[in-house]
PDB file of C-alpha atoms in Angstrom:
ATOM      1  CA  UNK A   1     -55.043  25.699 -83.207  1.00 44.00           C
ATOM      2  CA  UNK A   2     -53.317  22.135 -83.292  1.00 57.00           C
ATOM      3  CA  UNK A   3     -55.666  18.827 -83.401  1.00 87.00           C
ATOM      4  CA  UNK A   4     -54.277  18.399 -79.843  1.00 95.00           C
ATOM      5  CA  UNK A   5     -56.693  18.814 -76.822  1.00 97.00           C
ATOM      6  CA  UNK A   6     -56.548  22.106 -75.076  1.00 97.00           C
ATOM      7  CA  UNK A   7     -56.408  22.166 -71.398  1.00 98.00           C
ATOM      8  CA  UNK A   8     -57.101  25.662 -70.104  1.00 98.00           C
ATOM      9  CA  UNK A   9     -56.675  25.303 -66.172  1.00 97.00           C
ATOM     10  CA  UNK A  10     -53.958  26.945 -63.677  1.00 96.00           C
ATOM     11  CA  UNK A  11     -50.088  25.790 -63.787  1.00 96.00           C
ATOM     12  CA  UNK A  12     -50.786  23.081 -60.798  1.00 96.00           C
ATOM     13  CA  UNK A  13     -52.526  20.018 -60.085  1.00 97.00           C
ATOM     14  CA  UNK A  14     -56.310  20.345 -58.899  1.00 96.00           C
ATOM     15  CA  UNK A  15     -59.013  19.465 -60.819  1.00 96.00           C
ATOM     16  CA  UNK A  16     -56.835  19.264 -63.927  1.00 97.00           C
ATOM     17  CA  UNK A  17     -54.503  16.650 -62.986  1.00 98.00           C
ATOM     18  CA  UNK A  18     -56.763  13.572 -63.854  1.00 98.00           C
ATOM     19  CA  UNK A  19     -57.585  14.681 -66.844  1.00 98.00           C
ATOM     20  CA  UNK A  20     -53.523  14.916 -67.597  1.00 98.00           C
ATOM     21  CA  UNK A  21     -52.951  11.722 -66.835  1.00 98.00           C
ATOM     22  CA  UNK A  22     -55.720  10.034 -68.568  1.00 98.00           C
ATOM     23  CA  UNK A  23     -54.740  11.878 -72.016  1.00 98.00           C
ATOM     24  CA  UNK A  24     -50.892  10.725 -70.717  1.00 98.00           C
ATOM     25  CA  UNK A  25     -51.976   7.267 -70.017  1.00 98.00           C
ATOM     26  CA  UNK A  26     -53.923   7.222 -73.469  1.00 98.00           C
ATOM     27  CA  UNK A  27     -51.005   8.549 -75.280  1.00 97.00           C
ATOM     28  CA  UNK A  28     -52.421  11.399 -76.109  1.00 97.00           C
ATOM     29  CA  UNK A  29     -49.876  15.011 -75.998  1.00 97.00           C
ATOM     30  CA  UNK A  30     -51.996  18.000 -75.258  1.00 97.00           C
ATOM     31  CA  UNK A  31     -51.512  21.796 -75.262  1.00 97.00           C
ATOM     32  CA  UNK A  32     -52.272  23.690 -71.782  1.00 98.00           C
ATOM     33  CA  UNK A  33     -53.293  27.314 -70.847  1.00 97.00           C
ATOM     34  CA  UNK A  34     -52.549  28.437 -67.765  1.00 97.00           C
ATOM     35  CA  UNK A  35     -54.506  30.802 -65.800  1.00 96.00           C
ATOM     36  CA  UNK A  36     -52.525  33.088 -63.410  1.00 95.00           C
ATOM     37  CA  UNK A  37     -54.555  36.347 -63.228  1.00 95.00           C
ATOM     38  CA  UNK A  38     -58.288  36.806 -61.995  1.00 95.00           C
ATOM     39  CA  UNK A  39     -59.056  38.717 -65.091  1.00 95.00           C
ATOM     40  CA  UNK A  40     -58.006  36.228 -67.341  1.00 96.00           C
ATOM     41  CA  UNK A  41     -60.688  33.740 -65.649  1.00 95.00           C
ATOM     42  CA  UNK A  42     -63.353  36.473 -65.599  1.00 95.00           C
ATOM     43  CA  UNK A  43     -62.343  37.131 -69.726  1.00 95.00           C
ATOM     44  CA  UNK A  44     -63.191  32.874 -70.007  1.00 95.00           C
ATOM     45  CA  UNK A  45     -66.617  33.744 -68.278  1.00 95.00           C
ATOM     46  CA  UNK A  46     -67.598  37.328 -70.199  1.00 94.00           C
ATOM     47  CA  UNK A  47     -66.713  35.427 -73.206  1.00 94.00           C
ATOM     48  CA  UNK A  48     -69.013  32.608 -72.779  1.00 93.00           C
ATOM     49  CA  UNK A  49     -66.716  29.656 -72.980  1.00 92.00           C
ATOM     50  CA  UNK A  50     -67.218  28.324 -69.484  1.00 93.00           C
ATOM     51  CA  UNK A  51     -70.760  26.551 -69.195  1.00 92.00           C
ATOM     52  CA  UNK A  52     -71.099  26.921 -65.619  1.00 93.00           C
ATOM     53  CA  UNK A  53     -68.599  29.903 -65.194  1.00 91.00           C
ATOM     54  CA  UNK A  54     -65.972  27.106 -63.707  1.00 93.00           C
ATOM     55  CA  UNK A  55     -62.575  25.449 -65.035  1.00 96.00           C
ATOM     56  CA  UNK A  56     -61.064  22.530 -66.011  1.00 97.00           C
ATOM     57  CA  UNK A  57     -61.831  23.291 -69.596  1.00 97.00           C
ATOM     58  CA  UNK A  58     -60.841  20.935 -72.080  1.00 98.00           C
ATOM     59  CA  UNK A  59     -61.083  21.805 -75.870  1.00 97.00           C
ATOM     60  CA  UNK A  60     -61.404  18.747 -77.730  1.00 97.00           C
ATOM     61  CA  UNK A  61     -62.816  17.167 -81.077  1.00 96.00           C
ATOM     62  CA  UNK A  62     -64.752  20.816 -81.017  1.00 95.00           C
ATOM     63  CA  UNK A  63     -66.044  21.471 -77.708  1.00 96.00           C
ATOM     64  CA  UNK A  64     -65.169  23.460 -75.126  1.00 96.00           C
ATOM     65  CA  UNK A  65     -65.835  20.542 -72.093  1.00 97.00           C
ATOM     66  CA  UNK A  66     -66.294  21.384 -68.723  1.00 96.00           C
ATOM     67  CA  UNK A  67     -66.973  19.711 -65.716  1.00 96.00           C
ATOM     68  CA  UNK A  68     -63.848  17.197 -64.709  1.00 96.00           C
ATOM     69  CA  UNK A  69     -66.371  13.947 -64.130  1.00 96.00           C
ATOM     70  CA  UNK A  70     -67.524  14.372 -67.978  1.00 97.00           C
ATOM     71  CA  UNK A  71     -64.194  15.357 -69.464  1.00 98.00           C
ATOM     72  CA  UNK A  72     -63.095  12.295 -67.944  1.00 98.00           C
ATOM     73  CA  UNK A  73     -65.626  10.052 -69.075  1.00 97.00           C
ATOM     74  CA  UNK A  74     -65.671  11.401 -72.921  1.00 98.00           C
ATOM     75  CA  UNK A  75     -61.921  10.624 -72.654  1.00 98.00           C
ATOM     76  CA  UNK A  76     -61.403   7.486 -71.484  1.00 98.00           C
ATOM     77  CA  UNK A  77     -64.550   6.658 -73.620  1.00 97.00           C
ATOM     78  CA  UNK A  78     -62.867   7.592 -77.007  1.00 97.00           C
ATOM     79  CA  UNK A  79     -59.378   6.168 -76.027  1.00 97.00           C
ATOM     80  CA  UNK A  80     -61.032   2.762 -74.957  1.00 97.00           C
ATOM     81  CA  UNK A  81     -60.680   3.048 -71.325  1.00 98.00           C
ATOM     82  CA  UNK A  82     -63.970   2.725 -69.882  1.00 97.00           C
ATOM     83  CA  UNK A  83     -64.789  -1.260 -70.131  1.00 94.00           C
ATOM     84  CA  UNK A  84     -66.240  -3.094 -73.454  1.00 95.00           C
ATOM     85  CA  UNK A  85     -69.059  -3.488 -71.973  1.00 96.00           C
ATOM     86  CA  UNK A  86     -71.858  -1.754 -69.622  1.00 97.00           C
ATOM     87  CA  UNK A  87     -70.989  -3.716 -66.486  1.00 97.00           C
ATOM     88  CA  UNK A  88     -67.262  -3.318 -67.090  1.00 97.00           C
ATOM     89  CA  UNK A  89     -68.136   0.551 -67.476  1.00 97.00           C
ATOM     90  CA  UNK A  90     -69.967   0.434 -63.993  1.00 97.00           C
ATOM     91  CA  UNK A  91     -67.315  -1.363 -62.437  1.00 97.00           C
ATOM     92  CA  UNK A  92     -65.191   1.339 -63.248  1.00 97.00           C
ATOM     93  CA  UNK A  93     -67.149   3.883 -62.530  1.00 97.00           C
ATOM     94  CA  UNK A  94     -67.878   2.575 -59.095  1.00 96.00           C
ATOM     95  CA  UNK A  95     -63.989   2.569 -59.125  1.00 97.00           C
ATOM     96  CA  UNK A  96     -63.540   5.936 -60.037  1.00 97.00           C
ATOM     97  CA  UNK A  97     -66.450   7.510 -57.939  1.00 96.00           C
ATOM     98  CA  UNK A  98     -64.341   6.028 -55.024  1.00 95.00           C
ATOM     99  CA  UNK A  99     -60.846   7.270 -55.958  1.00 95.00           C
ATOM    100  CA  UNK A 100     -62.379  10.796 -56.326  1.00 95.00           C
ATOM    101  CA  UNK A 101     -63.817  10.742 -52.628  1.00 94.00           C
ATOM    102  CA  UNK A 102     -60.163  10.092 -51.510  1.00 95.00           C
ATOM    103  CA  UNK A 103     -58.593  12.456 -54.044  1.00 96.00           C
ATOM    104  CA  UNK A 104     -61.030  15.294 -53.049  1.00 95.00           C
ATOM    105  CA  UNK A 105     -59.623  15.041 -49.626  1.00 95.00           C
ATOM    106  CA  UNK A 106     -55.699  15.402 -51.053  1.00 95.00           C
ATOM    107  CA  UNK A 107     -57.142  18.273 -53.626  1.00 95.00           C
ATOM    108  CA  UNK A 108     -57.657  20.134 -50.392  1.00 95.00           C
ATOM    109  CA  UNK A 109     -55.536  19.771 -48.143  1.00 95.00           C
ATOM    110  CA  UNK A 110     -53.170  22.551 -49.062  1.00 94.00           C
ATOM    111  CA  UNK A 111     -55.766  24.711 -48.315  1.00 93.00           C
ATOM    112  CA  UNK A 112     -55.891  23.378 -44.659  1.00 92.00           C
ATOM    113  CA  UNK A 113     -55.436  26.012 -41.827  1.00 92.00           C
ATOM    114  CA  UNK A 114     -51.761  25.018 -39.893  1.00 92.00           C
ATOM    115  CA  UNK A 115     -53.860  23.859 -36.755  1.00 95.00           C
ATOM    116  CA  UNK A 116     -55.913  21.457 -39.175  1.00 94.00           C
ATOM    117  CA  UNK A 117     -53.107  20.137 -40.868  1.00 93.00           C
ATOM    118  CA  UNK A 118     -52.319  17.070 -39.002  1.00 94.00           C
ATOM    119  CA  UNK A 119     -55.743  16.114 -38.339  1.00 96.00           C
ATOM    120  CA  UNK A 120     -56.586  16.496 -41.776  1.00 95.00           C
ATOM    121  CA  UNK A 121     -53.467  14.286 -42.733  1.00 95.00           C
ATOM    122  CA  UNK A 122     -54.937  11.914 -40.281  1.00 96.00           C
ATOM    123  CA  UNK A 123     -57.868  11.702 -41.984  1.00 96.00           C
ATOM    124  CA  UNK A 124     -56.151  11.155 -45.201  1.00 96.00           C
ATOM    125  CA  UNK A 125     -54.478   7.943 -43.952  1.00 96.00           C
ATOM    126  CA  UNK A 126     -57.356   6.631 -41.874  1.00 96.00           C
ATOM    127  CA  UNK A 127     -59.584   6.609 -44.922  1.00 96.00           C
ATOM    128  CA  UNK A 128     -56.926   5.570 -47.346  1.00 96.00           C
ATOM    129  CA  UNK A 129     -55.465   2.611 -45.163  1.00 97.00           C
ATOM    130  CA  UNK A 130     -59.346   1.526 -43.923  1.00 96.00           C
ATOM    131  CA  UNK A 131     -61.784   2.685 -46.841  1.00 96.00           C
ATOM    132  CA  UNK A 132     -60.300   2.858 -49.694  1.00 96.00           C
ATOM    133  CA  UNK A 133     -56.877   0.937 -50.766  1.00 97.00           C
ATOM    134  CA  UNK A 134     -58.701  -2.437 -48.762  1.00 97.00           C
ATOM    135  CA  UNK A 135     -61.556  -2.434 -51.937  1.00 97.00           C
ATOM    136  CA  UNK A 136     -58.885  -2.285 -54.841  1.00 97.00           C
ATOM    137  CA  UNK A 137     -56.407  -4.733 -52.573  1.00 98.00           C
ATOM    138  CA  UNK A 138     -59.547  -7.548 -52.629  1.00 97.00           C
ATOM    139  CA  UNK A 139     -60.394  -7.300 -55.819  1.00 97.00           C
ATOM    140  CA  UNK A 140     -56.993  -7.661 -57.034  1.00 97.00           C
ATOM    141  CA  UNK A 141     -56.524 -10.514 -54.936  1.00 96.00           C
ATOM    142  CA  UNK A 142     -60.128 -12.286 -56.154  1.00 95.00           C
ATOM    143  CA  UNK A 143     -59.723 -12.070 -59.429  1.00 94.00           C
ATOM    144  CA  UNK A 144     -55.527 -12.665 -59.830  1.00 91.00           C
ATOM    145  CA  UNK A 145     -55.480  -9.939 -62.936  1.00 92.00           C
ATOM    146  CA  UNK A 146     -53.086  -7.204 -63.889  1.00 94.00           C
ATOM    147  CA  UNK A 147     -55.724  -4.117 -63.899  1.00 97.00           C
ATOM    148  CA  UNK A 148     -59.277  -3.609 -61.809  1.00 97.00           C
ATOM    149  CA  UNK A 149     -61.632  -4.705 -64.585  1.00 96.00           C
ATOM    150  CA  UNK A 150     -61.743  -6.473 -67.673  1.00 93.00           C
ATOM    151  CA  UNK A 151     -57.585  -7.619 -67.162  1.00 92.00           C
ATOM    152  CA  UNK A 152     -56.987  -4.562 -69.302  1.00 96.00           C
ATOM    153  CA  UNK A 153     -55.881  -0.661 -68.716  1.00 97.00           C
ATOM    154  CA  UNK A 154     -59.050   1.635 -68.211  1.00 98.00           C
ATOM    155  CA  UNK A 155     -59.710   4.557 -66.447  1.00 98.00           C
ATOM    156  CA  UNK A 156     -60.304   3.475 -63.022  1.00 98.00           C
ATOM    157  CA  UNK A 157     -56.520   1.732 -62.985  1.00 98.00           C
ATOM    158  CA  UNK A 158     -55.201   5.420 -64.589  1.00 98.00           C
ATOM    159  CA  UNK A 159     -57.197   7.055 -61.401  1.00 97.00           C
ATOM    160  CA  UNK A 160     -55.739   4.430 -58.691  1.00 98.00           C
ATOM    161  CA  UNK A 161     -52.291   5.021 -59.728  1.00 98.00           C
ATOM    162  CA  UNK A 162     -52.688   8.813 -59.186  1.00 98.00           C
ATOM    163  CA  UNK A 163     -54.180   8.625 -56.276  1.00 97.00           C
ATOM    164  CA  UNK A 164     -51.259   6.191 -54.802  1.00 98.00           C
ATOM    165  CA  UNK A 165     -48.697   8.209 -55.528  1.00 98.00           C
ATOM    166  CA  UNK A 166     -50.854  11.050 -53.726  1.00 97.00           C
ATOM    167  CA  UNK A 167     -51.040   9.611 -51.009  1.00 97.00           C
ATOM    168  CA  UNK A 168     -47.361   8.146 -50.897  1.00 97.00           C
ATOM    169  CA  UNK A 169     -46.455  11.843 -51.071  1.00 96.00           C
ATOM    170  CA  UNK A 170     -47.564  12.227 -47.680  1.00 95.00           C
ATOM    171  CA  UNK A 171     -47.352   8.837 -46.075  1.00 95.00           C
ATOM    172  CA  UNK A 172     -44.545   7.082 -47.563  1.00 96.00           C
ATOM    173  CA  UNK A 173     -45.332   3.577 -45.876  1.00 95.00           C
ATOM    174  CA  UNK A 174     -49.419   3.960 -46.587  1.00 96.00           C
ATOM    175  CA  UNK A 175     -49.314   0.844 -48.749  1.00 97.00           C
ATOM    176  CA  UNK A 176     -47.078  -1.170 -46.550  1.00 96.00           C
ATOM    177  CA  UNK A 177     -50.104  -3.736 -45.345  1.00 96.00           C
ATOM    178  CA  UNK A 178     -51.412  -3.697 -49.374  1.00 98.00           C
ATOM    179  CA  UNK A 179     -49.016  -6.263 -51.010  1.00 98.00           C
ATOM    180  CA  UNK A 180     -51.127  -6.719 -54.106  1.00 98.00           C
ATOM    181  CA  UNK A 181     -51.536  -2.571 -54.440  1.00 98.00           C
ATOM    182  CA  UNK A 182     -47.668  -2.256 -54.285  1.00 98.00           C
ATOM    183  CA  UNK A 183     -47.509  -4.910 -56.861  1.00 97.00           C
ATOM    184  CA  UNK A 184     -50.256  -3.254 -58.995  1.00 98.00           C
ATOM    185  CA  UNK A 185     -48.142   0.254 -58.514  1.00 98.00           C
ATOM    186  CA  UNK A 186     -44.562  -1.131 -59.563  1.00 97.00           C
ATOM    187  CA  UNK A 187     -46.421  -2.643 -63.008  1.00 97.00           C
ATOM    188  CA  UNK A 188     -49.153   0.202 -63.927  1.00 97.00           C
ATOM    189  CA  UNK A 189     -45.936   2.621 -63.260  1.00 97.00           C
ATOM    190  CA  UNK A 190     -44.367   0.445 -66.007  1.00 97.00           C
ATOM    191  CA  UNK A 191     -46.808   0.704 -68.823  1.00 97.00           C
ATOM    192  CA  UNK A 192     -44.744   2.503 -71.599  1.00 98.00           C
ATOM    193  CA  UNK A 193     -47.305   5.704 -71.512  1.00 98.00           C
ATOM    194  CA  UNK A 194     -47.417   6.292 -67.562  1.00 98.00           C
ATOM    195  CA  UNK A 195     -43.902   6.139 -67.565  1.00 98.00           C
ATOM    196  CA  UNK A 196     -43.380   8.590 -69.648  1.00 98.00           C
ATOM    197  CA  UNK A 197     -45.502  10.542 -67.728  1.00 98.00           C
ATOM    198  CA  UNK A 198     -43.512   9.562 -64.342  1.00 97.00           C
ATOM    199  CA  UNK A 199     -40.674  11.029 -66.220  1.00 96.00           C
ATOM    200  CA  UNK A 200     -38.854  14.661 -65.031  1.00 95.00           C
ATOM    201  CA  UNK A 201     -40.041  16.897 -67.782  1.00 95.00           C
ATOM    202  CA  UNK A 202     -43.554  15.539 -68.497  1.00 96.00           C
ATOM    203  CA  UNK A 203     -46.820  17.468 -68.190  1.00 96.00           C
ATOM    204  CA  UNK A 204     -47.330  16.396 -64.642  1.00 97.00           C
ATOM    205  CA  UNK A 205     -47.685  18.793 -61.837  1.00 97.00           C
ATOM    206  CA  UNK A 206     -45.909  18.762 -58.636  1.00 96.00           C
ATOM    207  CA  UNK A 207     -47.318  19.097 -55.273  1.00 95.00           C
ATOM    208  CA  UNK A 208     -48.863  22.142 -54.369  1.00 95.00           C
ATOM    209  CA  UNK A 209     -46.668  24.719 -53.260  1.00 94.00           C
ATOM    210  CA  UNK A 210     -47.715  27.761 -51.071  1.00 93.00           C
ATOM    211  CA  UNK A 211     -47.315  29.676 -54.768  1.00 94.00           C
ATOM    212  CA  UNK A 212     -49.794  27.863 -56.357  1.00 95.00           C
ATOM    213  CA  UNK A 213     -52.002  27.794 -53.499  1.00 94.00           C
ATOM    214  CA  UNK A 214     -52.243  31.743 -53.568  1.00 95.00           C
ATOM    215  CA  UNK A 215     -52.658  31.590 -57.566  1.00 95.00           C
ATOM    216  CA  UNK A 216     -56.173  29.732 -56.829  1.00 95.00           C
ATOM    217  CA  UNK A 217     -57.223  31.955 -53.966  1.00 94.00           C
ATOM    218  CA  UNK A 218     -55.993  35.123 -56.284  1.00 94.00           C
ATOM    219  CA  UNK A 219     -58.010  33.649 -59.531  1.00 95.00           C
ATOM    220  CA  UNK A 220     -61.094  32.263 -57.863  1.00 92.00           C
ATOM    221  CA  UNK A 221     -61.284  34.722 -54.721  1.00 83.00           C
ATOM    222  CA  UNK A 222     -61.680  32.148 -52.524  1.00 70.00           C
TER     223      UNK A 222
END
């Protein structure tokens, strides 16, 4: 095995994608295994790798890491993304625990029933447009800096970026009333590492497809 961190997830976005784009954002290049049989999950689990019988797993500096919140944390902790200090690290944290209550609703929406879909992408857009984007729009306006905290790349400006481009997926215009969040899109997008990632070619997934969808419900029996 390389010194490069292992992701062992399914060939789509989920749970795993954050943790791509951290590494990415970190410059960090990373081997993946992809799951696409229900034995070859149940093998992970008779085999004792998987803590609480669940994946993303990440194998890095050693350990076999589980649970997406933590992966994320040890990463953007050795890469220096998570604040210089213990308020900057809550700051971002708050951040980030926000940006995941959005990005859980995106994670499942492919999974929607047809009749929920709309109301579901409703949803999406109501909470985007009225929770969420309005926090990260103030405090870019207040404090007049290029990132969220600390006027420096971390972990919560690597999460915001992703979860943009989510949304913009499905509602092209959702940032039309968030001038300083389109200006905060069109320079994180330009950092020399998330560009690379925004590249054709790079380790990032594309939207989930009705293929990929079945690959979860086949591997976790869902």
């Amino acid at each position: 095995m390389s010194g490069k961190p292992r992701l062992t997830y399914l060939n789509g976005r989920g749970r795993m994608e954050p943790v791509r784009w951290l590494l990415a954002a970190a410059g960090v290049e990373f081997e993946e295994v992809f799951l696409e049989t229900r034995e070859q999950y149940e093998k992970l689990i008779k085999d004792g790798v998987l803590m609480f019988q669940q994946v993303p797993m990440v194998e890095i500096d050693g350990m076999k890491m589980v649970q997406t919140r933590a992966i994320l944390s040890y990463i953007a902790g050795k890469y220096n993304l998570h604040g210089k200090d213990l308020k900057e690290r809550a700051l971002i944290d708050m951040y980030v625990e926000g940006i995941t209550d959005l990005m859980q609703m995106i994670l499942m929406f492919p999974f929607s029933p047809p009749e929920a879909k709309e109301k579901n992408l409703d949803s999406i857009k109501d909470r985007a447009i009225n929770r969420y984007f309005p926090v990260f729009e103030k405090v870019l306006k207040q404090h007049g800096q290029d990132f969220l905290v600390g006027n420096k790349l971390s972990w919560a400006d690597v999460q915001l970026i992703e979860a943009i481009l989510a949304v913009e997926e499905k509602i092209p215009a959702v940032l039309s009333g968030f001038p300083q969040l389109q200006a905060f899109k069109k320079r994180t997008s330009n950092v020399p590492t998330i560009k690379k990632f925004l590249q054709p070619g790079s380790p990032r997934k594309p939207p989930p497809d009705e293929h990929y969808v079945e690959t979860v419900m086949k591997v976790f029996k869902i």
